[in-house]
Amino acid sequence: QVQLQESGPGLVKPSQTLSLTCTVSGGSITTNYYYWSWIRQPPGKGLEWMGAIAYSGSTYYSPSLKSRTSISRDTSKNQFTLQLSGVTPEDTAVYYCARGELDYRDYRILGQGTQVTVSS
């Protein structure tokens, strides 16, 4: 049974870069044909897909966030990371990492989520 766990700071100052790590257990992030995503949910809003990294290492980003987002991975640690630059209070949300299958926008198994607040 695959499990995902997000980690990172809960408070980030405006204009800084938000960095989160997802540690995966129970399965390899290089296994065909899984996609590993970052998703967020701002207060009172729905889930927003941010981007993904494929089993192959290819990356995909939401057009609305592409200029500020970078997703990378460390296969030796079975982890993938999110970096979101130039954050504003509008980036305050619960951030989830997730696993999907066959399509880069698919996500079926989510971590428990981590609250990130952008505030000075």
Coordinates of N, CA and C in Angstrom, one line a residue, residues 20-24 27-38 52-61 70-83:
L20 N 8.3 22.2 -0.5 CA 7.7 21.1 0.2 C 8.3 19.8 -0.4
T21 N 8.4 18.8 0.4 CA 8.9 17.5 0.0 C 7.8 16.4 0.3
C22 N 7.7 15.5 -0.7 CA 6.8 14.4 -0.5 C 7.6 13.1 -0.4
T23 N 7.5 12.4 0.7 CA 8.2 11.1 0.8 C 7.3 10.0 0.6
V24 N 7.7 9.1 -0.3 CA 6.8 8.0 -0.8 C 7.3 6.7 -0.2
G27 N 6.2 2.0 -2.5 CA 6.2 2.0 -4.0 C 7.2 2.9 -4.5
S28 N 7.8 2.7 -5.7 CA 8.8 3.5 -6.2 C 8.3 4.6 -7.1
I29 N 8.8 5.8 -7.1 CA 8.4 6.9 -7.9 C 8.8 6.7 -9.4
T30 N 9.6 5.7 -9.6 CA 10.0 5.4 -11.0 C 9.2 4.3 -11.7
T31 N 8.3 3.8 -11.0 CA 7.5 2.7 -11.5 C 6.6 3.1 -12.6
N32 N 6.6 2.5 -13.8 CA 5.7 2.7 -14.9 C 4.2 2.6 -14.4
Y33 N 3.3 3.3 -14.7 CA 3.1 4.5 -15.4 C 2.5 5.5 -14.4
Y34 N 3.1 5.7 -13.3 CA 2.6 6.6 -12.3 C 3.1 8.0 -12.4
Y35 N 2.2 8.9 -12.0 CA 2.5 10.3 -12.0 C 2.3 10.8 -10.6
W36 N 3.2 11.7 -10.2 CA 3.3 12.2 -8.8 C 3.1 13.7 -8.8
S37 N 2.0 14.1 -8.2 CA 1.4 15.5 -8.4 C 1.5 16.2 -7.1
W38 N 1.4 17.5 -7.2 CA 1.1 18.5 -6.1 C -0.2 19.1 -6.4
A52 N 3.0 18.0 -12.0 CA 3.3 16.6 -11.7 C 4.6 16.3 -12.3
I53 N 5.2 15.2 -11.8 CA 6.4 14.6 -12.3 C 6.1 13.2 -12.6
A54 N 6.5 12.7 -13.8 CA 6.1 11.4 -14.2 C 7.2 10.4 -13.8
Y55 N 6.9 9.1 -13.9 CA 7.8 8.0 -13.6 C 9.1 8.2 -14.4
S56 N 9.0 8.8 -15.5 CA 10.1 9.0 -16.4 C 11.0 10.2 -16.0
G57 N 10.4 11.0 -15.2 CA 11.1 12.3 -14.8 C 10.6 13.5 -15.6
S58 N 9.7 13.3 -16.5 CA 9.1 14.4 -17.2 C 8.2 15.2 -16.3
T59 N 8.2 16.5 -16.5 CA 7.4 17.4 -15.6 C 6.3 18.1 -16.4
Y60 N 5.2 18.4 -15.7 CA 4.0 19.0 -16.3 C 3.5 20.0 -15.3
Y61 N 3.0 21.2 -15.8 CA 2.6 22.3 -14.9 C 1.3 22.9 -15.3
S70 N 8.2 24.7 -9.8 CA 9.2 23.7 -10.2 C 9.0 22.4 -9.4
I71 N 9.0 21.3 -10.1 CA 8.9 20.0 -9.4 C 10.1 19.2 -9.8
S72 N 10.7 18.6 -8.8 CA 11.9 17.7 -9.1 C 11.8 16.5 -8.2
R73 N 12.8 15.6 -8.3 CA 12.7 14.4 -7.6 C 14.1 13.9 -7.2
D74 N 14.2 13.1 -6.1 CA 15.4 12.4 -5.7 C 15.0 10.9 -5.6
T75 N 15.4 10.2 -6.7 CA 15.0 8.8 -6.7 C 15.7 8.0 -5.7
S76 N 16.9 8.4 -5.2 CA 17.6 7.7 -4.2 C 16.9 7.7 -2.8
K77 N 16.1 8.8 -2.6 CA 15.3 8.9 -1.4 C 13.8 8.6 -1.6
N78 N 13.5 8.4 -2.9 CA 12.1 8.1 -3.2 C 11.2 9.3 -2.8
Q79 N 11.7 10.5 -3.1 CA 11.0 11.8 -2.8 C 10.8 12.6 -4.0
F80 N 9.8 13.5 -4.0 CA 9.7 14.5 -5.0 C 9.3 15.8 -4.3
T81 N 9.7 16.9 -4.9 CA 9.6 18.2 -4.2 C 8.9 19.2 -5.1
L82 N 8.3 20.2 -4.4 CA 7.6 21.3 -5.0 C 8.4 22.6 -4.5
Q83 N 8.6 23.5 -5.5 CA 9.1 24.8 -5.2 C 8.1 25.8 -5.9

